[in-house]
CSV table of C-alpha atoms in Angstrom, one decimal:
chain,number,residue,atom,x,y,z
W,1,UNK,CA,22.1,-6.2,15.1
W,2,UNK,CA,21.4,-4.3,11.9
W,3,UNK,CA,22.1,-7.2,9.6
W,4,UNK,CA,19.4,-9.6,11.1
W,5,UNK,CA,16.8,-6.8,10.9
W,6,UNK,CA,17.6,-6.1,7.2
W,7,UNK,CA,17.5,-9.8,6.5
W,8,UNK,CA,14.2,-10.3,8.4
W,9,UNK,CA,12.7,-7.3,6.6
W,10,UNK,CA,13.8,-8.7,3.2
W,11,UNK,CA,12.4,-12.1,4.1
W,12,UNK,CA,9.1,-10.7,5.2
W,13,UNK,CA,8.9,-8.6,2.0
W,14,UNK,CA,9.6,-11.6,-0.1
W,15,UNK,CA,7.1,-13.7,1.8
W,16,UNK,CA,4.4,-11.0,1.4
W,17,UNK,CA,5.2,-10.6,-2.3
W,18,UNK,CA,5.2,-14.4,-2.8
W,19,UNK,CA,1.9,-14.7,-0.9
W,20,UNK,CA,0.3,-12.0,-3.0
W,21,UNK,CA,1.6,-13.5,-6.3
W,22,UNK,CA,0.5,-17.0,-5.1
W,23,UNK,CA,-2.9,-15.5,-4.1
W,24,UNK,CA,-3.6,-14.0,-7.6
W,25,UNK,CA,-2.3,-17.1,-9.5
W,26,UNK,CA,-4.5,-19.4,-7.4
W,27,UNK,CA,-7.6,-17.4,-8.4
W,28,UNK,CA,-9.8,-19.5,-10.7
W,29,UNK,CA,-10.3,-16.6,-13.2
W,30,UNK,CA,-6.6,-15.9,-13.6
W,31,UNK,CA,-4.9,-16.5,-16.9
W,32,UNK,CA,-1.1,-16.5,-17.2
W,33,UNK,CA,-1.1,-14.3,-20.3
W,34,UNK,CA,2.7,-14.1,-20.3
W,35,UNK,CA,3.0,-17.9,-20.3
W,36,UNK,CA,0.7,-18.2,-23.2
W,37,UNK,CA,3.3,-16.3,-25.3
W,38,UNK,CA,0.7,-14.7,-27.5
W,39,UNK,CA,2.6,-11.5,-28.4
W,40,UNK,CA,6.2,-10.4,-28.1
W,41,UNK,CA,6.4,-8.4,-24.9
W,42,UNK,CA,8.6,-5.6,-26.4
W,43,UNK,CA,6.2,-4.9,-29.3
W,44,UNK,CA,3.0,-4.3,-27.3
W,45,UNK,CA,1.3,-0.9,-27.9
W,46,UNK,CA,-0.6,-1.2,-24.7
W,47,UNK,CA,0.2,-3.3,-21.6
W,48,UNK,CA,-1.9,-2.9,-18.5
W,49,UNK,CA,-1.4,-4.8,-15.2
W,50,UNK,CA,-3.5,-3.6,-12.4
W,51,UNK,CA,-3.9,-5.8,-9.3
W,52,UNK,CA,-5.9,-5.8,-6.1
W,53,UNK,CA,-4.6,-3.0,-3.9
W,54,UNK,CA,-4.4,-0.5,-6.8
W,55,UNK,CA,-7.8,-1.5,-8.1
W,56,UNK,CA,-9.2,-0.9,-4.6
W,57,UNK,CA,-7.6,2.5,-4.6
W,58,UNK,CA,-9.0,3.3,-8.0
W,59,UNK,CA,-12.5,2.1,-6.9
W,60,UNK,CA,-12.3,4.3,-3.8
W,61,UNK,CA,-11.0,7.3,-5.8
W,62,UNK,CA,-13.8,7.1,-8.4
W,63,UNK,CA,-16.6,6.3,-6.1
W,64,UNK,CA,-18.2,9.8,-6.1
W,65,UNK,CA,-17.5,10.8,-9.7
W,66,UNK,CA,-18.4,7.4,-11.3
W,67,UNK,CA,-20.2,5.1,-8.9
W,68,UNK,CA,-20.9,2.5,-11.6
W,69,UNK,CA,-17.3,2.2,-12.7
W,70,UNK,CA,-16.2,2.2,-9.1
W,71,UNK,CA,-18.7,-0.7,-8.2
W,72,UNK,CA,-17.3,-2.8,-11.1
W,73,UNK,CA,-13.7,-2.3,-10.0
W,74,UNK,CA,-14.5,-2.9,-6.3
W,75,UNK,CA,-15.2,-6.6,-7.0
W,76,UNK,CA,-12.1,-7.1,-9.2
W,77,UNK,CA,-8.8,-8.6,-8.2
W,78,UNK,CA,-6.8,-8.0,-11.4
W,79,UNK,CA,-7.0,-6.5,-14.9
W,80,UNK,CA,-4.5,-7.4,-17.5
W,81,UNK,CA,-4.5,-6.1,-21.1
W,82,UNK,CA,-2.1,-6.6,-23.9
W,83,UNK,CA,-2.6,-4.9,-27.3
W,84,UNK,CA,-0.4,-5.9,-30.2
W,85,UNK,CA,-0.5,-3.9,-33.4
W,86,UNK,CA,-0.6,-6.2,-36.5
W,87,UNK,CA,0.7,-3.8,-39.1
W,88,UNK,CA,3.8,-5.3,-40.8
W,89,UNK,CA,3.4,-8.5,-38.9
W,90,UNK,CA,2.6,-12.0,-40.1
W,91,UNK,CA,-1.0,-11.9,-38.8
W,92,UNK,CA,-1.6,-15.6,-39.5
W,93,UNK,CA,0.9,-16.5,-36.8
W,94,UNK,CA,-0.9,-14.4,-34.3
W,95,UNK,CA,-4.3,-15.8,-35.4
W,96,UNK,CA,-3.0,-19.3,-34.8
W,97,UNK,CA,-1.8,-18.3,-31.4
W,98,UNK,CA,-5.2,-16.8,-30.6
W,99,UNK,CA,-6.9,-20.0,-31.7
W,100,UNK,CA,-4.5,-22.0,-29.5
W,101,UNK,CA,-5.2,-19.8,-26.5
W,102,UNK,CA,-8.9,-20.3,-27.0
W,103,UNK,CA,-8.4,-24.1,-26.8
W,104,UNK,CA,-6.1,-23.6,-23.8
W,105,UNK,CA,-9.0,-21.8,-22.0
W,106,UNK,CA,-11.6,-24.4,-23.1
W,107,UNK,CA,-9.3,-27.2,-21.8
W,108,UNK,CA,-9.2,-25.5,-18.4
W,109,UNK,CA,-13.0,-25.2,-18.0
W,110,UNK,CA,-13.5,-21.8,-19.4
W,111,UNK,CA,-16.9,-21.4,-21.0
W,112,UNK,CA,-17.3,-19.6,-24.3
W,113,UNK,CA,-19.7,-16.7,-24.0
W,114,UNK,CA,-19.2,-15.3,-27.5
W,115,UNK,CA,-17.4,-16.5,-30.6
W,116,UNK,CA,-17.6,-14.3,-33.7
W,117,UNK,CA,-15.7,-14.9,-36.9
W,118,UNK,CA,-16.4,-12.3,-39.5
W,119,UNK,CA,-14.3,-11.3,-42.6
W,120,UNK,CA,-11.1,-12.5,-41.1
W,121,UNK,CA,-11.8,-10.9,-37.7
W,122,UNK,CA,-12.2,-13.0,-34.6
W,123,UNK,CA,-13.6,-12.2,-31.2
W,124,UNK,CA,-13.8,-14.7,-28.4
W,125,UNK,CA,-15.1,-14.0,-24.9
W,126,UNK,CA,-14.7,-16.7,-22.3
W,127,UNK,CA,-16.1,-16.9,-18.7
W,128,UNK,CA,-14.8,-18.8,-15.8
W,129,UNK,CA,-17.8,-19.8,-13.8
W,130,UNK,CA,-18.4,-21.5,-10.4
W,131,UNK,CA,-22.1,-22.1,-10.2
W,132,UNK,CA,-23.9,-18.8,-10.7
W,133,UNK,CA,-20.8,-16.9,-9.8
W,134,UNK,CA,-18.4,-15.6,-12.5
W,135,UNK,CA,-14.7,-15.5,-11.4
W,136,UNK,CA,-13.0,-14.5,-14.6
W,137,UNK,CA,-13.5,-13.1,-18.0
W,138,UNK,CA,-11.1,-13.4,-20.9
W,139,UNK,CA,-11.3,-11.7,-24.2
W,140,UNK,CA,-9.3,-12.7,-27.3
W,141,UNK,CA,-9.6,-10.4,-30.3
W,142,UNK,CA,-8.0,-10.5,-33.6
W,143,UNK,CA,-8.4,-7.9,-36.4
W,144,UNK,CA,-5.8,-8.4,-39.1
W,145,UNK,CA,-6.1,-4.7,-40.2
W,146,UNK,CA,-5.6,-3.3,-36.8
W,147,UNK,CA,-4.5,-5.3,-33.8
W,148,UNK,CA,-4.7,-8.3,-31.6
W,149,UNK,CA,-5.9,-8.0,-28.0
W,150,UNK,CA,-6.1,-10.1,-24.9
W,151,UNK,CA,-7.9,-9.0,-21.8
W,152,UNK,CA,-8.1,-11.0,-18.6
W,153,UNK,CA,-10.2,-9.8,-15.7
W,154,UNK,CA,-10.2,-11.7,-12.4
W,155,UNK,CA,-12.7,-11.2,-9.6
W,156,UNK,CA,-16.4,-10.9,-9.0
W,157,UNK,CA,-17.7,-10.2,-12.5
W,158,UNK,CA,-21.0,-9.1,-13.9
W,159,UNK,CA,-20.5,-9.2,-17.6
W,160,UNK,CA,-23.7,-7.1,-18.3
W,161,UNK,CA,-22.5,-4.4,-15.9
W,162,UNK,CA,-19.0,-4.4,-17.4
W,163,UNK,CA,-20.6,-4.2,-20.9
W,164,UNK,CA,-22.8,-1.3,-19.8
W,165,UNK,CA,-20.0,0.6,-18.2
W,166,UNK,CA,-17.6,-0.2,-21.0
W,167,UNK,CA,-19.9,0.9,-23.8
W,168,UNK,CA,-20.3,4.4,-22.4
W,169,UNK,CA,-16.5,4.9,-22.1
W,170,UNK,CA,-14.6,6.7,-24.8
W,171,UNK,CA,-12.0,4.3,-26.1
W,172,UNK,CA,-10.2,6.4,-28.7
W,173,UNK,CA,-9.4,9.0,-26.1
W,174,UNK,CA,-8.0,6.4,-23.7
W,175,UNK,CA,-6.0,4.7,-26.4
W,176,UNK,CA,-3.2,7.3,-25.9
W,177,UNK,CA,-2.0,5.4,-22.8
W,178,UNK,CA,1.5,4.1,-23.4
W,179,UNK,CA,2.7,0.7,-22.2
W,180,UNK,CA,3.9,1.7,-18.8
W,181,UNK,CA,3.9,-0.8,-16.0
W,182,UNK,CA,5.5,-4.2,-16.4
W,183,UNK,CA,4.0,-7.1,-14.7
W,184,UNK,CA,5.1,-7.3,-11.0
E,1,UNK,CA,44.5,42.6,85.2
E,2,UNK,CA,45.5,39.1,85.7
E,3,UNK,CA,48.8,38.1,87.4
E,4,UNK,CA,51.1,35.3,86.2
E,5,UNK,CA,49.8,33.1,89.0
E,6,UNK,CA,46.3,33.4,87.8
E,7,UNK,CA,47.2,32.7,84.1
E,8,UNK,CA,46.4,29.1,83.2
E,9,UNK,CA,47.0,26.9,80.2
E,10,UNK,CA,43.4,27.4,79.1
E,11,UNK,CA,44.0,31.2,79.0
E,12,UNK,CA,47.1,30.6,77.0
E,13,UNK,CA,45.3,28.4,74.5
E,14,UNK,CA,42.6,31.1,74.1
E,15,UNK,CA,45.1,33.8,73.4
E,16,UNK,CA,47.6,31.9,71.4
E,17,UNK,CA,46.0,32.5,68.0
E,18,UNK,CA,45.7,36.3,68.5
E,19,UNK,CA,49.2,36.4,69.8
E,20,UNK,CA,50.6,34.7,66.7
E,21,UNK,CA,48.6,37.1,64.6
E,22,UNK,CA,50.0,40.1,66.6
E,23,UNK,CA,46.6,41.2,67.7
E,24,UNK,CA,47.1,40.8,71.4
E,25,UNK,CA,47.5,43.9,73.8
E,26,UNK,CA,51.1,44.2,75.1
E,27,UNK,CA,50.2,43.4,78.7
E,28,UNK,CA,48.4,40.1,77.8
E,29,UNK,CA,51.2,39.3,75.3
E,30,UNK,CA,53.7,39.7,78.2
E,31,UNK,CA,51.7,37.4,80.4
E,32,UNK,CA,51.4,34.8,77.7
E,33,UNK,CA,55.1,34.9,76.9
E,34,UNK,CA,55.9,34.5,80.6
E,35,UNK,CA,53.6,31.4,80.8
E,36,UNK,CA,55.0,29.9,77.6
E,37,UNK,CA,58.5,30.2,79.1
E,38,UNK,CA,57.5,28.2,82.1
E,39,UNK,CA,55.0,25.7,80.6
E,40,UNK,CA,56.4,23.1,78.2
E,41,UNK,CA,53.0,21.9,77.0
E,42,UNK,CA,51.8,25.4,76.0
E,43,UNK,CA,55.2,26.1,74.4
E,44,UNK,CA,54.8,22.9,72.3
E,45,UNK,CA,51.3,24.1,71.4
E,46,UNK,CA,52.7,27.4,70.3
E,47,UNK,CA,55.4,25.7,68.2
E,48,UNK,CA,52.7,23.6,66.5
E,49,UNK,CA,50.5,26.6,65.8
E,50,UNK,CA,53.4,28.6,64.4
E,51,UNK,CA,54.3,25.7,62.1
E,52,UNK,CA,50.7,25.4,60.8
E,53,UNK,CA,50.6,29.1,60.2
E,54,UNK,CA,53.9,29.0,58.4
E,55,UNK,CA,52.9,26.1,56.2
E,56,UNK,CA,49.5,27.6,55.4
E,57,UNK,CA,51.3,30.8,54.2
E,58,UNK,CA,53.6,28.8,52.0
E,59,UNK,CA,50.7,27.4,50.0
E,60,UNK,CA,50.2,29.0,46.5
E,61,UNK,CA,47.7,31.9,46.6
E,62,UNK,CA,45.1,31.5,43.8
E,63,UNK,CA,44.2,34.7,42.0
E,64,UNK,CA,40.7,35.9,42.5
E,65,UNK,CA,38.7,35.8,39.3
E,66,UNK,CA,38.1,39.3,37.9
E,67,UNK,CA,34.4,38.7,37.7
E,68,UNK,CA,34.3,38.0,41.5
E,69,UNK,CA,36.3,41.2,42.1
E,70,UNK,CA,33.9,43.1,39.9
E,71,UNK,CA,30.9,41.6,41.7
E,72,UNK,CA,32.4,42.5,45.0
E,73,UNK,CA,33.1,46.1,43.8
E,74,UNK,CA,29.6,46.4,42.4
E,75,UNK,CA,28.0,44.9,45.5
E,76,UNK,CA,30.0,47.4,47.5
E,77,UNK,CA,28.4,50.1,45.4
E,78,UNK,CA,25.0,48.8,46.4
E,79,UNK,CA,24.3,47.3,42.9
E,80,UNK,CA,22.2,44.1,42.5
E,81,UNK,CA,24.5,41.7,40.7
E,82,UNK,CA,22.8,38.5,39.4
E,83,UNK,CA,24.5,35.3,40.4
E,84,UNK,CA,26.2,33.8,37.3
E,85,UNK,CA,25.5,30.2,36.2
E,86,UNK,CA,28.1,27.7,37.2
E,87,UNK,CA,28.1,26.3,33.7
E,88,UNK,CA,28.4,29.6,31.9
E,89,UNK,CA,31.5,28.3,30.0
E,90,UNK,CA,29.7,25.3,28.7
E,91,UNK,CA,26.7,27.3,27.6
E,92,UNK,CA,27.9,27.8,24.0
E,93,UNK,CA,28.6,24.1,23.6
E,94,UNK,CA,25.1,23.2,24.9
E,95,UNK,CA,23.6,25.8,22.6
E,96,UNK,CA,25.5,24.5,19.7
E,97,UNK,CA,24.4,20.9,20.5
E,98,UNK,CA,20.8,22.1,20.9
E,99,UNK,CA,21.0,23.9,17.6
E,100,UNK,CA,22.4,20.8,15.9
E,101,UNK,CA,19.7,18.6,17.5
E,102,UNK,CA,17.0,21.1,16.5
E,103,UNK,CA,18.4,21.1,13.0
E,104,UNK,CA,18.5,17.3,12.9
E,105,UNK,CA,15.0,17.0,14.2
E,106,UNK,CA,13.6,19.8,12.0
E,107,UNK,CA,15.5,18.5,9.0
E,108,UNK,CA,14.3,15.0,9.7
E,109,UNK,CA,10.7,16.1,10.1
E,110,UNK,CA,11.0,18.1,6.9
E,111,UNK,CA,12.5,15.1,5.1
E,112,UNK,CA,9.8,12.8,6.3
E,113,UNK,CA,7.2,15.4,5.4
E,114,UNK,CA,8.5,15.9,1.8
E,115,UNK,CA,9.0,12.1,1.5
E,116,UNK,CA,5.4,11.5,2.5
E,117,UNK,CA,4.2,14.3,0.2
E,118,UNK,CA,6.3,12.8,-2.7
E,119,UNK,CA,4.8,9.3,-1.9
E,120,UNK,CA,1.3,10.8,-1.8
E,121,UNK,CA,1.8,12.5,-5.2
E,122,UNK,CA,3.3,9.3,-6.6
E,123,UNK,CA,0.3,7.3,-5.3
E,124,UNK,CA,-2.1,9.8,-6.8
E,125,UNK,CA,-0.4,9.7,-10.1
E,126,UNK,CA,-0.4,5.9,-10.0
E,127,UNK,CA,-4.1,5.8,-9.1
E,128,UNK,CA,-4.9,8.3,-11.9
E,129,UNK,CA,-3.0,6.2,-14.4
E,130,UNK,CA,-4.6,3.0,-13.2
E,131,UNK,CA,-8.0,4.6,-13.5
E,132,UNK,CA,-7.3,5.5,-17.1
E,133,UNK,CA,-6.0,1.9,-17.7
E,134,UNK,CA,-9.0,0.3,-16.1
E,135,UNK,CA,-11.3,2.6,-18.1
E,136,UNK,CA,-9.4,1.5,-21.2
E,137,UNK,CA,-9.8,-2.2,-20.4
E,138,UNK,CA,-13.5,-1.8,-19.8
E,139,UNK,CA,-14.0,0.4,-22.8
E,140,UNK,CA,-12.3,-2.1,-25.0
E,141,UNK,CA,-14.5,-4.9,-23.6
E,142,UNK,CA,-17.5,-2.6,-24.1
E,143,UNK,CA,-16.6,-1.8,-27.6
E,144,UNK,CA,-16.0,-5.5,-28.5
E,145,UNK,CA,-19.2,-6.7,-27.0
E,146,UNK,CA,-21.2,-3.8,-28.4
E,147,UNK,CA,-19.8,-4.3,-31.9
E,148,UNK,CA,-20.2,-8.0,-31.8
E,149,UNK,CA,-23.7,-7.5,-30.4
E,150,UNK,CA,-24.6,-5.2,-33.2
E,151,UNK,CA,-23.1,-7.7,-35.8
E,152,UNK,CA,-25.1,-10.5,-34.2
E,153,UNK,CA,-28.2,-8.3,-34.1
E,154,UNK,CA,-27.8,-7.3,-37.7
E,155,UNK,CA,-27.1,-10.8,-38.8
E,156,UNK,CA,-30.1,-12.2,-36.8
E,157,UNK,CA,-32.4,-9.4,-38.1
E,158,UNK,CA,-31.2,-9.9,-41.7
E,159,UNK,CA,-31.3,-13.7,-41.8
E,160,UNK,CA,-34.1,-14.5,-39.5
E,161,UNK,CA,-36.5,-11.5,-39.9
E,162,UNK,CA,-35.8,-9.3,-43.0
E,163,UNK,CA,-35.1,-12.0,-45.5
E,164,UNK,CA,-37.9,-14.4,-44.5
E,165,UNK,CA,-40.4,-11.5,-44.3
E,166,UNK,CA,-39.3,-10.3,-47.7
E,167,UNK,CA,-39.7,-13.7,-49.2
E,168,UNK,CA,-43.0,-14.2,-47.6
E,169,UNK,CA,-44.3,-10.9,-48.9
E,170,UNK,CA,-42.9,-11.7,-52.3
E,171,UNK,CA,-44.6,-15.1,-52.3
E,172,UNK,CA,-47.9,-13.5,-51.2
E,173,UNK,CA,-47.7,-10.9,-53.9
E,174,UNK,CA,-46.9,-13.5,-56.6
E,175,UNK,CA,-50.0,-15.5,-55.6
E,176,UNK,CA,-52.2,-12.6,-56.5
E,177,UNK,CA,-53.9,-13.5,-59.8
E,178,UNK,CA,-54.5,-10.1,-61.5
E,179,UNK,CA,-51.4,-8.2,-60.3
E,180,UNK,CA,-48.1,-8.4,-62.0
E,181,UNK,CA,-45.4,-10.2,-60.0
E,182,UNK,CA,-43.3,-7.9,-57.8
E,183,UNK,CA,-40.0,-8.8,-56.3
E,184,UNK,CA,-38.6,-7.0,-53.3
């Protein structure tokens, strides 16, 4: 009697996990960063993977202390960040990969919101739109003296709101975060 | 006093038990003995009664439990003796089982409580870390868009406003006939 229950539980768990993974991957704003193979996974200085349930918990936890931040997160389904330090690395290889990823996004209907190339630095911001609605935002950034960064945000996005909230946050302080959670 | 002629089988049956126990007065005992000598049915009855008495006496005599004797003695003294529980002997076992059950239930509840507390703490830590990570992602986006925005603003101001205005002013000044030419 015990074996079928364990099996059933395992099957339900797998089905739920599969459904969740399927759900996120089927979102129009989702970018499979790992599949793009931009950076070697074991050399990332920061890796962030936060998905739906955890984002909702964070939104709920910060509602009183930071309503703006909470409101931004409440509409999101996933945040992925990879930061790859470029010191002692062949930066040109990464630059090529960043360029290739930008093309990959354009081929899949992502619209370029911002493209800046300045003194070897490159920053691309792409949006996935459905009419007036924005379902995804992807940032590709390359600074040969510092690092390369990719950010993918899935969900209901207001870039102006994200920009406003983001600009008042203190990045250097937050940079202490180590690479902790691996993608689920 | 009854004569032998008045002594019937019913009288014999009534007195037989007392006769066998030796409790009958001698006159009645004589009358009964006389009847038994002349009545075969009552003699057979006597034989049967004697046999039953004999066999009953041959049965093993169980010892009276000391607590019963004590109760009888104390009751004889006029003391009020509470009636002991029938399952007094099994009380320690029941108490032990109850203690084990209480320990199991209590231990289980404590385990569940600590487990829930641990899970709660783990969830709080996870939410706190996810909050930091989400702030980091938004801060990075904010910094990138802000920096790029400033670059764009500076570029636009420089190329489209400052330089043309300077040229225009220079040209205007150079057109003045009596003033020496000034370059900005």
